[in-house]
Every structure is written in structure tokens, then in C-alpha cells.
Coordinates of C-alpha atoms and ligand atoms in Angstrom, one line a residue:
M249 CA -91.6 -42.4 -79.2
I250 CA -93.2 -40.9 -76.2
D251 CA -96.2 -38.8 -76.8
C252 CA -96.2 -35.4 -75.2
K253 CA -99.4 -33.5 -75.1
H254 CA -98.1 -30.5 -73.2
E255 CA -97.6 -27.7 -75.8
K256 CA -95.6 -25.4 -73.5
L257 CA -93.2 -28.3 -72.7
K258 CA -92.8 -29.2 -76.3
A259 CA -92.1 -25.6 -77.2
W260 CA -89.5 -25.3 -74.5
V261 CA -87.7 -28.5 -75.7
D262 CA -87.7 -27.1 -79.3
E263 CA -86.4 -23.7 -78.2
T264 CA -83.7 -25.4 -76.1
A265 CA -82.6 -27.7 -79.0
K266 CA -82.2 -24.5 -81.1
I267 CA -79.7 -23.1 -78.5
C268 CA -77.8 -26.3 -77.7
E269 CA -78.0 -27.9 -81.2
P270 CA -77.9 -31.6 -80.2
D271 CA -77.6 -34.3 -82.9
Q272 CA -80.9 -35.8 -81.6
V273 CA -83.5 -35.4 -79.0
Y274 CA -84.6 -38.4 -76.9
W275 CA -87.6 -38.4 -74.5
M276 CA -87.2 -40.7 -71.6
D277 CA -90.1 -43.1 -70.9
G278 CA -88.7 -44.7 -67.7
S279 CA -89.0 -48.3 -68.9
E280 CA -86.7 -51.2 -68.0
E281 CA -86.0 -51.7 -71.7
E282 CA -84.8 -48.1 -71.9
R283 CA -82.5 -48.5 -68.9
I284 CA -80.7 -51.5 -70.5
R285 CA -80.4 -49.6 -73.8
L286 CA -79.0 -46.5 -72.2
E287 CA -76.6 -48.4 -70.0
K288 CA -75.2 -50.2 -73.1
R289 CA -74.8 -46.9 -74.8
A290 CA -73.0 -45.4 -71.8
V291 CA -70.6 -48.3 -71.7
A292 CA -70.0 -48.2 -75.5
R293 CA -69.2 -44.5 -75.2
G294 CA -66.9 -45.0 -72.2
F295 CA -69.0 -43.1 -69.6
L296 CA -69.6 -46.3 -67.6
I297 CA -67.7 -49.4 -66.9
P298 CA -69.7 -52.5 -65.9
L299 CA -68.5 -54.1 -62.7
D300 CA -68.1 -57.9 -62.0
E301 CA -71.6 -59.2 -62.8
E302 CA -71.4 -61.8 -60.1
K303 CA -70.2 -59.6 -57.2
Y304 CA -72.0 -56.4 -58.3
P305 CA -74.9 -57.3 -60.6
G306 CA -76.2 -54.4 -62.6
C307 CA -73.5 -52.0 -61.2
F308 CA -71.4 -49.6 -63.0
Y309 CA -68.3 -47.5 -62.4
S310 CA -67.9 -43.9 -63.5
R311 CA -65.0 -41.4 -63.1
S312 CA -65.6 -37.7 -63.4
N313 CA -63.3 -34.9 -64.6
P314 CA -60.9 -34.4 -61.6
N315 CA -62.1 -30.7 -61.4
D316 CA -65.7 -31.8 -61.0
V317 CA -66.0 -33.8 -57.8
A318 CA -68.1 -31.7 -55.5
R319 CA -70.7 -28.9 -55.4
T320 CA -69.2 -25.6 -56.5
E321 CA -71.0 -23.2 -54.2
H322 CA -69.1 -20.1 -55.5
L323 CA -70.5 -20.8 -59.0
T324 CA -74.1 -21.3 -57.7
F325 CA -76.5 -18.3 -57.9
I326 CA -80.0 -17.3 -57.1
C327 CA -81.2 -15.1 -59.9
T328 CA -84.0 -12.8 -58.7
N329 CA -85.1 -9.4 -60.0
N330 CA -84.6 -8.0 -56.5
K331 CA -81.1 -8.7 -55.0
E332 CA -82.5 -8.6 -51.5
D333 CA -84.7 -11.7 -52.3
A334 CA -81.5 -13.8 -52.6
G335 CA -80.2 -12.4 -49.3
P336 CA -76.7 -12.3 -47.7
T337 CA -76.0 -16.1 -47.8
N338 CA -76.5 -16.6 -51.6
N339 CA -74.6 -15.5 -54.6
W340 CA -76.9 -13.3 -56.7
M341 CA -77.2 -12.4 -60.4
S342 CA -80.1 -10.7 -62.1
P343 CA -82.1 -13.1 -64.3
K344 CA -81.2 -11.0 -67.4
D345 CA -77.4 -11.4 -66.7
G346 CA -77.8 -15.1 -65.6
Y347 CA -79.6 -16.1 -68.8
A348 CA -77.2 -14.1 -71.0
K349 CA -74.1 -15.5 -69.3
A350 CA -75.2 -19.1 -69.3
Q351 CA -76.6 -18.9 -72.8
E352 CA -73.1 -18.3 -74.1
F353 CA -72.0 -21.6 -72.5
F354 CA -75.1 -23.5 -73.6
H355 CA -74.8 -22.2 -77.2
Q356 CA -74.0 -25.3 -79.4
S357 CA -72.9 -27.2 -76.3
M358 CA -74.7 -30.4 -77.4
H359 CA -73.0 -30.8 -80.8
G360 CA -72.4 -34.5 -81.5
R361 CA -74.6 -35.4 -78.5
T362 CA -78.0 -36.6 -77.7
M363 CA -80.3 -34.3 -75.7
Y364 CA -82.2 -36.3 -73.1
V365 CA -85.6 -35.0 -72.0
I366 CA -86.4 -36.4 -68.6
P367 CA -89.9 -35.8 -67.1
F368 CA -89.5 -36.5 -63.4
S369 CA -91.5 -36.4 -60.2
M370 CA -90.0 -35.4 -56.8
G371 CA -92.2 -37.4 -54.4
P372 CA -94.5 -40.3 -55.4
V373 CA -96.3 -39.5 -58.7
G374 CA -99.6 -37.8 -57.7
S375 CA -98.9 -37.4 -54.0
P376 CA -100.1 -34.0 -52.5
F377 CA -96.4 -33.4 -51.5
S378 CA -95.0 -34.0 -55.0
K379 CA -93.6 -31.6 -57.6
I380 CA -92.8 -32.3 -61.3
G381 CA -89.7 -31.2 -63.2
V382 CA -88.4 -31.8 -66.6
E383 CA -84.6 -32.0 -67.0
I384 CA -83.0 -31.6 -70.4
T385 CA -79.4 -32.9 -70.4
D386 CA -76.7 -34.0 -72.7
S387 CA -75.2 -36.3 -70.1
I388 CA -76.1 -40.0 -70.3
Y389 CA -74.6 -40.3 -66.8
V390 CA -77.0 -37.7 -65.5
A391 CA -79.9 -39.4 -67.3
L392 CA -79.1 -42.8 -65.7
N393 CA -78.6 -41.3 -62.2
M394 CA -81.9 -39.4 -62.5
R395 CA -83.6 -42.7 -63.2
I396 CA -82.4 -43.9 -59.8
M397 CA -82.8 -40.7 -57.8
T398 CA -86.3 -39.7 -59.0
R399 CA -89.4 -41.2 -60.6
V400 CA -89.1 -40.6 -64.4
G401 CA -90.9 -41.1 -67.6
K402 CA -94.4 -41.8 -69.0
S403 CA -96.4 -41.7 -65.7
V404 CA -95.0 -38.3 -65.0
L405 CA -95.9 -36.9 -68.4
E406 CA -99.4 -38.3 -67.9
K407 CA -99.7 -36.6 -64.6
L408 CA -98.5 -33.3 -66.2
G409 CA -101.3 -33.6 -68.7
T410 CA -101.7 -30.8 -71.2
G411 CA -101.0 -27.8 -69.0
G412 CA -99.5 -28.9 -65.6
E413 CA -96.9 -26.9 -63.8
F414 CA -93.3 -28.1 -63.9
T415 CA -89.8 -26.8 -63.1
K416 CA -87.7 -26.3 -66.3
C417 CA -84.3 -27.8 -65.6
L418 CA -81.7 -27.3 -68.3
H419 CA -78.3 -29.0 -67.9
S420 CA -75.3 -29.4 -70.2
R421 CA -72.0 -30.7 -69.2
A422 CA -70.6 -28.6 -72.1
D423 CA -66.8 -28.8 -71.8
V424 CA -66.8 -29.5 -68.0
A425 CA -64.5 -26.5 -67.5
V426 CA -64.7 -24.5 -64.3
E427 CA -64.5 -21.3 -66.3
H428 CA -67.7 -22.3 -68.1
R429 CA -69.5 -23.6 -65.0
L430 CA -72.7 -21.9 -63.6
I431 CA -75.5 -23.3 -61.5
L432 CA -78.3 -20.8 -61.7
H433 CA -81.7 -20.8 -60.1
F434 CA -84.5 -18.6 -61.3
P435 CA -87.2 -19.1 -58.7
E436 CA -89.5 -16.4 -60.2
D437 CA -89.6 -18.5 -63.5
N438 CA -89.5 -21.9 -61.8
T439 CA -86.3 -22.6 -63.9
I440 CA -82.9 -24.0 -63.3
W441 CA -79.9 -23.7 -65.6
S442 CA -76.8 -25.7 -64.8
V443 CA -73.8 -25.9 -67.2
G444 CA -70.2 -27.1 -67.1
S445 CA -70.5 -29.8 -64.4
A446 CA -71.7 -33.4 -64.3
Y447 CA -71.3 -33.7 -60.5
G448 CA -74.5 -35.0 -58.8
G449 CA -75.2 -32.0 -56.6
N450 CA -74.7 -29.6 -59.6
A451 CA -76.2 -31.7 -62.3
L452 CA -79.0 -34.0 -61.0
L453 CA -81.3 -31.0 -60.9
G454 CA -84.1 -32.7 -59.0
K455 CA -81.9 -32.9 -55.9
K456 CA -80.3 -29.8 -54.4
C457 CA -81.5 -27.4 -57.1
L458 CA -85.2 -28.3 -57.3
A459 CA -86.0 -30.2 -54.0
L460 CA -84.2 -27.7 -51.8
R461 CA -83.5 -24.3 -53.5
I462 CA -86.5 -23.9 -55.7
A463 CA -88.8 -26.0 -53.4
S464 CA -87.8 -23.8 -50.3
W465 CA -88.9 -20.7 -52.3
Q466 CA -92.2 -22.4 -53.2
A467 CA -92.7 -23.8 -49.7
R468 CA -92.5 -20.4 -48.2
K469 CA -95.2 -19.2 -50.6
E470 CA -97.4 -22.2 -50.1
G471 CA -96.9 -22.7 -46.3
W472 CA -94.7 -25.8 -46.0
L473 CA -91.0 -26.6 -45.5
A474 CA -88.4 -28.1 -47.8
E475 CA -85.4 -29.2 -45.7
H476 CA -82.0 -30.9 -45.8
M477 CA -83.2 -33.7 -43.5
L478 CA -83.2 -37.5 -43.3
I479 CA -86.5 -39.2 -42.1
L480 CA -86.2 -42.1 -39.8
G481 CA -88.9 -44.4 -38.3
I482 CA -88.3 -46.1 -34.9
E483 CA -90.6 -49.0 -34.1
K484 CA -91.1 -50.5 -30.7
D485 CA -94.0 -52.7 -29.4
G486 CA -95.7 -52.4 -32.7
K487 CA -95.8 -48.6 -32.7
T488 CA -93.6 -46.5 -35.0
E489 CA -92.5 -42.9 -34.3
Y490 CA -90.7 -40.8 -36.8
V491 CA -88.0 -38.1 -36.6
T492 CA -86.3 -35.9 -39.1
A493 CA -82.7 -34.8 -38.7
A494 CA -80.8 -32.0 -40.5
F495 CA -77.0 -32.3 -40.6
P496 CA -74.6 -30.5 -43.0
S497 CA -73.4 -32.6 -46.0
A498 CA -71.2 -35.6 -45.2
C499 CA -72.0 -35.6 -41.4
G500 CA -73.7 -39.0 -41.3
K501 CA -77.3 -38.5 -42.4
T502 CA -77.2 -41.7 -44.5
N503 CA -75.7 -43.6 -41.6
L504 CA -78.3 -42.4 -39.1
A505 CA -81.1 -43.0 -41.6
M506 CA -80.1 -46.7 -41.8
L507 CA -78.9 -47.3 -38.3
I508 CA -78.7 -50.7 -36.6
P509 CA -79.6 -50.9 -32.9
P510 CA -76.6 -51.5 -30.7
E511 CA -76.2 -54.9 -28.9
G512 CA -77.0 -53.4 -25.6
L513 CA -80.5 -52.2 -26.7
K514 CA -81.4 -55.3 -28.7
H515 CA -83.5 -56.7 -25.9
K516 CA -85.9 -53.8 -26.4
G517 CA -86.9 -55.1 -29.8
Y518 CA -86.4 -51.9 -31.8
K519 CA -86.9 -51.9 -35.6
I520 CA -85.5 -49.0 -37.5
W521 CA -87.1 -47.9 -40.7
T522 CA -85.5 -45.7 -43.4
V523 CA -87.8 -43.2 -45.0
G524 CA -85.2 -40.8 -46.5
D525 CA -81.5 -39.9 -46.1
D526 CA -81.1 -36.3 -47.4
I527 CA -84.3 -34.3 -48.1
A528 CA -87.6 -34.0 -46.4
W529 CA -90.7 -32.0 -47.5
L530 CA -92.9 -31.2 -44.5
R531 CA -96.6 -30.2 -44.4
V532 CA -99.2 -29.7 -41.7
G533 CA -101.4 -32.8 -41.8
P534 CA -105.2 -32.9 -41.2
D535 CA -104.5 -34.1 -37.6
G536 CA -102.5 -30.9 -36.8
R537 CA -99.2 -32.7 -36.7
L538 CA -96.3 -32.1 -39.1
W539 CA -96.0 -34.8 -41.8
A540 CA -92.9 -35.6 -43.9
C541 CA -92.2 -37.1 -47.3
N542 CA -88.9 -38.0 -48.9
P543 CA -89.1 -36.5 -52.4
E544 CA -86.2 -38.7 -53.7
A545 CA -86.2 -42.3 -55.0
G546 CA -82.6 -43.2 -54.4
F547 CA -79.5 -42.5 -52.2
F548 CA -76.6 -40.5 -53.5
G549 CA -74.3 -41.4 -50.6
V550 CA -70.7 -40.7 -49.7
A551 CA -68.7 -43.9 -50.2
P552 CA -65.5 -43.4 -48.0
G553 CA -66.2 -44.6 -44.5
T554 CA -69.1 -46.8 -45.6
N555 CA -68.5 -50.4 -44.5
S556 CA -70.4 -53.1 -42.7
K557 CA -69.5 -51.8 -39.3
T558 CA -70.5 -48.1 -39.9
N559 CA -73.5 -48.8 -42.2
P560 CA -74.3 -52.5 -42.9
N561 CA -77.6 -51.5 -44.5
A562 CA -75.9 -49.2 -47.0
I563 CA -73.5 -52.0 -47.9
K564 CA -76.5 -54.3 -48.6
T565 CA -78.2 -51.5 -50.5
I566 CA -75.4 -51.0 -52.9
H567 CA -74.5 -54.5 -54.0
K568 CA -76.7 -54.3 -57.1
N569 CA -78.0 -51.7 -59.6
T570 CA -75.7 -49.0 -58.3
I571 CA -73.5 -46.4 -60.0
F572 CA -70.2 -45.8 -58.2
T573 CA -68.5 -42.5 -59.0
N574 CA -64.8 -41.6 -58.3
V575 CA -64.1 -44.6 -56.0
L576 CA -61.3 -47.1 -56.7
L577 CA -61.8 -49.4 -59.6
G578 CA -60.1 -52.8 -59.0
D579 CA -58.5 -54.6 -61.9
D580 CA -60.9 -57.4 -60.9
L581 CA -63.8 -55.0 -61.6
T582 CA -64.8 -54.5 -58.0
V583 CA -64.9 -51.2 -56.2
W584 CA -63.2 -50.0 -53.0
W585 CA -62.7 -46.8 -51.0
E586 CA -60.8 -45.6 -47.9
D587 CA -62.4 -47.2 -44.7
G588 CA -64.3 -49.4 -47.1
E589 CA -65.5 -53.0 -47.0
G590 CA -62.8 -55.7 -46.6
A591 CA -59.4 -55.7 -48.1
P592 CA -58.7 -53.5 -51.1
P593 CA -58.1 -55.2 -54.5
V594 CA -54.5 -56.1 -55.1
S595 CA -54.3 -53.5 -57.9
G596 CA -56.6 -51.0 -59.6
T597 CA -57.1 -47.5 -61.0
N598 CA -57.8 -44.7 -58.6
W599 CA -60.4 -41.9 -58.9
Q600 CA -57.9 -39.8 -60.9
G601 CA -57.3 -42.7 -63.4
K602 CA -53.9 -43.5 -62.0
P603 CA -52.6 -47.0 -61.4
W604 CA -53.0 -47.8 -57.7
K605 CA -51.8 -50.5 -55.3
P606 CA -52.3 -50.8 -51.5
G607 CA -49.5 -48.8 -49.9
K608 CA -48.6 -46.8 -53.0
K609 CA -47.3 -43.3 -52.4
D610 CA -48.0 -40.2 -54.5
E611 CA -45.4 -37.8 -55.8
N612 CA -45.2 -36.1 -52.4
G613 CA -44.6 -39.3 -50.5
N614 CA -48.1 -39.4 -49.1
P615 CA -50.4 -42.5 -49.4
M616 CA -52.0 -42.3 -52.8
Q617 CA -55.8 -41.8 -52.5
A618 CA -57.8 -44.7 -53.8
A619 CA -61.2 -42.9 -53.8
H620 CA -62.0 -39.1 -53.7
P621 CA -63.2 -38.2 -50.2
N622 CA -66.5 -37.1 -51.8
S623 CA -66.8 -40.2 -54.0
R624 CA -70.4 -41.5 -54.2
F625 CA -72.8 -44.3 -54.8
T626 CA -76.2 -43.9 -56.4
A627 CA -78.6 -46.6 -55.4
P628 CA -82.3 -47.2 -55.5
A629 CA -83.9 -46.6 -52.1
G630 CA -86.2 -49.6 -52.5
Q631 CA -83.1 -51.9 -52.2
C632 CA -82.4 -50.8 -48.6
P633 CA -83.1 -53.7 -46.2
T634 CA -84.6 -51.2 -43.7
I635 CA -86.7 -49.2 -46.2
S636 CA -89.9 -48.2 -44.5
P637 CA -93.2 -49.7 -45.7
K638 CA -94.4 -46.1 -45.7
W639 CA -91.5 -44.5 -47.7
E640 CA -93.8 -44.0 -50.7
D641 CA -96.9 -43.3 -48.8
P642 CA -98.5 -40.3 -50.6
Q643 CA -99.5 -38.8 -47.2
G644 CA -96.0 -39.0 -45.7
V645 CA -95.3 -39.9 -42.1
P646 CA -96.0 -37.9 -38.9
I647 CA -93.0 -36.3 -37.2
S648 CA -92.4 -36.4 -33.4
A649 CA -89.1 -34.6 -33.3
I650 CA -86.9 -32.4 -35.5
I651 CA -83.2 -32.8 -34.8
F652 CA -80.5 -30.4 -35.9
G653 CA -76.8 -31.2 -35.7
G654 CA -73.4 -30.2 -36.7
R655 CA -69.8 -31.4 -36.5
R656 CA -68.3 -29.6 -33.4
Q657 CA -65.2 -30.8 -31.6
R658 CA -66.2 -28.8 -28.6
L659 CA -69.1 -26.7 -27.2
A660 CA -72.3 -28.5 -28.3
P661 CA -73.4 -31.3 -25.9
L662 CA -74.3 -34.7 -27.2
V663 CA -77.9 -33.8 -27.2
L664 CA -80.0 -30.8 -26.2
E665 CA -83.7 -30.2 -26.2
S666 CA -84.9 -26.7 -27.1
L667 CA -87.2 -24.8 -24.8
G668 CA -90.0 -24.6 -27.4
W669 CA -90.6 -23.9 -31.1
D670 CA -89.1 -20.4 -31.3
H671 CA -86.1 -21.4 -29.2
G672 CA -85.8 -24.5 -31.5
V673 CA -85.7 -22.2 -34.5
Y674 CA -83.0 -20.2 -32.8
V675 CA -81.0 -23.4 -32.2
G676 CA -81.5 -24.4 -35.9
S677 CA -80.6 -21.0 -37.2
T678 CA -77.3 -21.0 -35.3
V679 CA -76.1 -24.5 -36.3
A680 CA -72.3 -24.4 -37.0
S681 CA -70.2 -27.2 -38.4
E682 CA -66.7 -28.0 -39.6
R683 CA -66.6 -28.1 -43.4
T684 CA -66.5 -31.5 -45.1
A685 CA -65.5 -32.6 -48.6
A686 CA -69.0 -32.4 -50.0
A687 CA -68.3 -28.8 -51.2
V688 CA -65.2 -27.2 -52.6
G689 CA -63.4 -25.3 -49.8
K690 CA -61.2 -25.7 -46.8
V691 CA -62.1 -28.9 -44.9
G692 CA -62.4 -28.5 -41.2
E693 CA -63.1 -24.8 -41.1
V694 CA -66.1 -24.0 -38.8
R695 CA -68.9 -22.2 -40.6
R696 CA -72.4 -21.3 -39.7
D697 CA -74.8 -23.6 -41.5
P698 CA -78.3 -22.7 -40.4
M699 CA -80.7 -25.7 -40.4
A700 CA -77.8 -27.4 -42.4
M701 CA -79.3 -25.4 -45.3
L702 CA -76.7 -22.7 -45.9
P703 CA -75.9 -23.8 -49.5
F704 CA -79.6 -24.7 -50.2
I705 CA -81.9 -21.9 -49.0
G706 CA -83.3 -20.5 -52.2
Y707 CA -84.1 -17.1 -50.9
N708 CA -83.3 -14.5 -48.2
V709 CA -82.1 -16.4 -45.1
G710 CA -83.9 -13.8 -42.9
D711 CA -87.2 -14.6 -44.6
Y712 CA -86.4 -18.2 -44.3
F713 CA -86.1 -17.9 -40.5
A714 CA -89.3 -15.8 -40.4
H715 CA -91.1 -18.6 -42.3
W716 CA -89.9 -21.2 -39.8
I717 CA -91.3 -19.0 -37.0
E718 CA -94.6 -18.6 -38.9
M719 CA -94.8 -22.4 -39.4
G720 CA -94.6 -22.9 -35.6
K721 CA -97.9 -20.9 -35.4
A722 CA -99.4 -22.9 -38.2
I723 CA -98.8 -26.4 -36.7
P724 CA -101.3 -27.0 -34.0
K725 CA -99.3 -30.0 -32.6
P726 CA -95.7 -29.1 -33.5
P727 CA -92.8 -31.6 -33.0
K728 CA -90.2 -30.8 -30.4
I729 CA -86.8 -29.5 -31.6
F730 CA -83.5 -30.9 -30.6
H731 CA -79.8 -30.5 -31.4
V732 CA -77.2 -33.3 -31.4
N733 CA -73.4 -33.4 -31.7
W734 CA -71.9 -36.8 -32.3
F735 CA -68.4 -35.3 -32.9
R736 CA -67.3 -33.9 -29.5
K737 CA -63.7 -34.7 -28.7
D738 CA -61.7 -34.9 -25.5
E739 CA -58.5 -32.9 -24.7
K740 CA -56.4 -35.5 -26.6
G741 CA -58.6 -35.1 -29.7
K742 CA -60.3 -38.4 -29.4
F743 CA -64.0 -38.7 -30.1
L744 CA -66.0 -39.1 -26.9
W745 CA -69.0 -40.8 -28.4
P746 CA -68.9 -44.0 -30.6
G747 CA -71.7 -42.7 -32.9
Y748 CA -73.3 -44.9 -35.6
G749 CA -75.7 -47.5 -34.1
D750 CA -75.2 -46.1 -30.6
N751 CA -76.9 -42.9 -31.7
L752 CA -80.1 -44.8 -31.1
R753 CA -79.5 -44.2 -27.4
V754 CA -79.9 -40.5 -28.0
V755 CA -82.9 -40.9 -30.3
E756 CA -84.5 -43.1 -27.7
W757 CA -84.2 -40.2 -25.1
I758 CA -85.5 -37.7 -27.7
L759 CA -88.6 -39.8 -28.3
S760 CA -89.1 -40.3 -24.6
R761 CA -89.0 -36.5 -24.2
C762 CA -91.6 -36.1 -26.9
R763 CA -93.9 -38.5 -25.0
G764 CA -93.3 -36.4 -21.9
E765 CA -91.4 -39.2 -20.2
G766 CA -87.6 -38.9 -20.3
K767 CA -85.7 -37.2 -17.5
A768 CA -83.8 -34.0 -18.2
D769 CA -81.8 -31.2 -16.5
K770 CA -82.5 -27.6 -17.5
T771 CA -79.4 -25.6 -18.5
P772 CA -79.2 -22.0 -19.9
I773 CA -79.1 -23.5 -23.5
G774 CA -81.9 -26.0 -23.0
F775 CA -82.6 -29.4 -21.6
V776 CA -79.9 -32.1 -21.5
P777 CA -80.4 -35.7 -20.3
A778 CA -80.4 -36.1 -16.5
K779 CA -77.8 -38.4 -15.1
D780 CA -78.6 -41.9 -16.1
A781 CA -81.4 -40.8 -18.4
L782 CA -79.6 -42.2 -21.4
D783 CA -79.7 -46.0 -21.6
L784 CA -75.9 -46.9 -21.8
N785 CA -76.4 -50.6 -21.4
G786 CA -73.5 -52.5 -23.0
L787 CA -71.6 -49.4 -23.8
N788 CA -68.1 -49.0 -22.3
L789 CA -67.5 -45.3 -22.3
A790 CA -64.3 -44.0 -20.8
P791 CA -64.8 -42.8 -17.2
G792 CA -66.1 -39.3 -17.1
A793 CA -66.9 -39.3 -20.8
M794 CA -70.6 -38.9 -20.4
E795 CA -70.1 -35.9 -18.1
K796 CA -67.9 -34.3 -20.8
L797 CA -70.3 -35.1 -23.5
L798 CA -73.2 -33.4 -21.7
E799 CA -71.1 -30.5 -20.2
V800 CA -72.5 -27.0 -20.9
K801 CA -69.6 -24.5 -20.4
T802 CA -71.1 -21.1 -19.8
E803 CA -67.9 -19.2 -20.9
E804 CA -67.8 -21.1 -24.2
W805 CA -71.5 -20.5 -24.9
T806 CA -71.1 -16.8 -24.0
E807 CA -68.2 -16.7 -26.5
E808 CA -70.4 -18.5 -29.1
L809 CA -72.9 -15.6 -28.8
E810 CA -70.3 -13.4 -30.5
G811 CA -70.3 -15.6 -33.6
V812 CA -74.1 -15.7 -33.6
K813 CA -74.2 -11.9 -33.3
E814 CA -71.9 -11.5 -36.2
F815 CA -74.0 -13.9 -38.3
Y816 CA -77.3 -12.3 -37.3
A817 CA -75.9 -8.8 -38.1
K818 CA -75.6 -9.9 -41.8
L819 CA -79.4 -10.3 -41.9
G820 CA -80.0 -6.6 -41.1
D821 CA -83.6 -5.8 -40.6
K822 CA -84.6 -9.2 -42.0
L823 CA -83.7 -10.9 -38.7
P824 CA -87.1 -11.9 -37.2
E825 CA -87.8 -10.2 -33.8
A826 CA -88.6 -13.7 -32.4
L827 CA -84.9 -14.7 -33.0
S828 CA -83.4 -11.5 -31.6
D829 CA -85.6 -12.0 -28.5
Q830 CA -84.3 -15.6 -28.2
F831 CA -80.7 -14.3 -28.5
K832 CA -81.3 -11.8 -25.7
A833 CA -83.0 -14.3 -23.5
L834 CA -80.2 -16.8 -23.9
K835 CA -77.6 -14.1 -23.1
E836 CA -79.5 -13.3 -19.9
R837 CA -79.7 -17.0 -19.0
L838 CA -76.0 -17.4 -19.5
K839 CA -75.4 -14.5 -17.2
G840 CA -77.5 -16.4 -14.7
K841 CA -79.8 -13.4 -14.4
V842 CA -82.9 -15.4 -15.1
A843 CA -83.7 -18.9 -14.0
A844 CA -82.5 -21.4 -16.7
Ligands
OXD1343 C1 -75.4 -34.2 -50.8 C2 -74.8 -32.9 -50.2 O1 -74.8 -34.7 -51.8 O2 -75.4 -32.5 -49.2 O3 -76.3 -34.7 -50.2 O4 -73.8 -32.4 -50.7
MN1344 MN1 -77.2 -33.5 -48.7

């Protein structure tokens, strides 16, 4: 039995047990022995199915309730005393209403179940970047996933001591009914309550809830940034430079974080290092640069589309000790998904629990889905062949460039360098992207997703932009800010850029710009690579593709201003003056009234 010396924590656990009425309370210690015991229990209760021990050692399969496969943004709330503090992009509830509503669903929700108490650290235990949380959950699936995604157990409790600060994270899957689902954040109380879902983004409370929504609130108060960003190291000639990149969910952050240099650049001897694939916490370092830390300990990646062409490092990462959720389970106890690795198994059970065979049609005559488009793998970060030797460095890594991006068929060029910090914040604040399957809603619809943080900013978006502007003043040697778009298409709807490993060609130019070397042309929207500035060695692009990829169409950008205006109007007087100035200056540049 783990010994907790933190009276407030013990009192909170007792109080919660009185509401949820579990059969027993279990404090997680994080040991290997515990992992094996819990895995056995999860298998015995039918929550996990062990995969073929030879092909997938230590791996498990899990299938969720079909109504519970993605983040439910419409049921996600920021609960602050003052509605304005949640702002126009968040759902809001008063803390009083939030606690009262959710309490109804938590009441007796753990009957017949064990209540797991999980002390966890976001960031290496004891690092100046790190924050501690304690998740209470009745889901053994959540408990096992938290062991992969965060650092859990005894060492965290020891760090917490007798009176340390921690985020209270309460979760119950309850009856996994949408009508009884709520994901509530109480930033003023450093508390999260999530009920009615066992989906990662709703239930692994260290991830989106703590490391982005609550952390972004704290970061504003404490003078740092909590962002939806991968962190990547690029080594050449013995020197490693680091970039962060923010893309909306399911737009290839995991792939970029693990990229393999393309054949044509191999002679340059690049080594790529993965520091993180989803979240970055950024602080000003003693040297005046911005430093980043990955608060997570694992990858919760999208499975479909992952194969050894698109992401060989991910394939190598997930061959052991991984939990697969909502993919296809082969009858031979292997897993598979659309655009997956190799041939599918000859028969299996799909993500909905239905018998599946290659080529099988559903009741409407369409190919029957093997895996849900948002099916996932949960794998320890340390298993990634390109994991950076610095990924657990308590000081983080220094950042040369911040890259924003979205999924846009048209408009945005392959890459763009902003004109300076405030313009970079403008570029980030106006990111727009076509919706993917990572959240419930219409896939493909273009929505504004500032800094790829729309569903994750834990406070008023206007204050968030103002905080970004302020941070620019607080960083003596700020990184340069860029925007990329891997998804531009030609008139026939074909992607113009191959993406994946070839994205290094763009990152290479970005780093050269940070060193003051790469050649660029100035346009009204920022700098784009000069002709021949990107190294395209070994890449056979269609004739004219590069011109199309870098084209900046003034009419389209002028039209885009309307969308920005509409979005900015929602911010009312919270819109920072620096951003309305940027908007006006861009408008003038597009009219050609001032030099680009
Ligand atoms: C994720 C997401 O799971 O952004 O990372 O939805
Ligand atoms: Mn994400």
C-alpha cells in the first residue's frame, strides 16, 4: 500500500469516494509489478485483449463504445466565475452549475468498480517545467494508458510531499452515454472533472485537459506558453537545432516529429531527433532564448495512414508495449488499419465489433471500415528509434523556429516566414484548417484554429493572443515564426507536395533563415523561398508544381481578410491592438500601397 503524506490529497480522495462509491480504492505506485497485475485484470474483465506475443510483445487491443471515439468539443466546458474569462471560443458554465450537473453523473458512478488514484507528473519529475496532477478514475483502460502517457506513481507522490500543489483530475466512465458526458475545467480551482467518456482526449486528463487547457491558464499567469506543438531536433555536422510546430489534430504532427530524411538529402548527413509529437511547454531560458519541454511520456497517435512509408519510426515504436484502440483486430491476434502496414489479416473483427474481411461491404454497399478514422495507438516515447537524447532533459531544448500550419487545399503557400514576432502571432492567430476526424463534427469543413489551439485554449482567446504578444517582449532572443501548408492541391485536386520525409526540405530552409542564410522573396504576406532556395535534389515534382506551391494570390488573400475580420470581430475589445495593427498593415500591403 502506497503511503500518502499529503493530507489535502487524502481528504480529496476520501471525499470523492463518498460521491462515487467505488468497491475499493487503489493508489497506483507505477511499478512494473503493478503494470503486469493491472494488465491481467484488464484482460480478465474484457477491457483488453492481448495480441500475438511474438509479433506484438506486451501489446493489447481495446475497443471503445462506438459513441465514444473522439473528443466531444460540444460537451467540453471552461467553468469560470466570470463568463468573459472563458471567451468566445469556449463553452462556458459557472463553476456552481458545472459541479452540480456533473455531480449527478458522478453520484454512485463507481459501484462495483475499483477507483484508481494516479499521481502523475507532466514533464520529468522535478523539472522546472513540470506540473503534478492526480487523476482519480474508475477505468482500468485509462489507468494503463496514463502509465504510458505520463510519469506515474511513488516518485510523484514523493515530489508532492506533504503540501505540494497538484491538479485535481476526477474521471468516471460512468455509463459512457453521451447524455451523461461532460468534460469540465475549473481553472480557478486547478480542477478537472470528466465523466461519461473513456476516449483518450476526454479521459487521459494529463493530456488535453491539464497539459493544454489548465496549463495555458497557468502559463499566462506565470509567464510561459503551453502549446499544441511537436518538438523536433535536426542534427547536422554535430550541431542540433530544434523547432516546434503547431498543427491541428490529425494533420501529421506525429509524422513530422519522427521524419526520415529523403534520399536526395541523405548525403548531407542529417539526423532527426524526436522530442515530442503533440504538446510543448515553453519558457524563456537563462540565455534569453525560448526553451521547450515535452510534458508527455508517450505517443497517442492516429493509426490510419501510419505505415512504414509514411512513418517508419512510428511503426518501429509501436511493435511492443502498445495499446491499440478501435483498429481492426485480426483473428490471428494482429492489428491493422486503413493505409496500414502490409496486407490486412484474412479475417478479423472491426472497430465496431463486426466480423470483417478484406473487400467486405457494409449495409449501404460501401467498403466496411476496418479501423475508425480516429483509431489510436498509445506507445512509450522511449521506444521511438529517433527519440532525442534530450527528450527528458529537465532544462528542455532551445527553439530556433516556431512553425504553424493547417490543412488548406488552396491559398497558403508551402512555407512562409513572418515579418517578425507580432506578425508571426498574427499568422498563428489566423491559422485555418479543414476539420479532421480527431473531433466530432463535419470532416473537411474549414474552420479557424488559432495556433492549432482552438479546442485547447483554457481562457479567453483575446487574452491568449495578448499573452503571445507579451511573450515576444519577454524573450530577448525570440525564435522566428513560420507557416507551412503540406496540403495544397492542383486544379485536379491532386496534392502538389509529397509531404512526409520531404518536409525536411522545408525545415532545412526554415533553419537556414533562422541562421540568416537562406534566400527569400518578400511578398505582402511574408517571405517565401526564392527560386531554387529549397533543395529539391532527387525530388521529381510535376513541372510548374513549385511555382504553384509558393504562389501568393493577392485576390485570394484579400478574400481571406474577410474571414479573419469575422473571427477577430468575435473577440470584441479583447483583440490586442498589435493584431488589429497587423491586420491593417497586411491589408495595405495587399493593396500594394506600401512596399511588401
Ligand atoms: C490528439 C488531438 O489526440 O489533438 O492529439 O486530438
Ligand atoms: Mn493533439
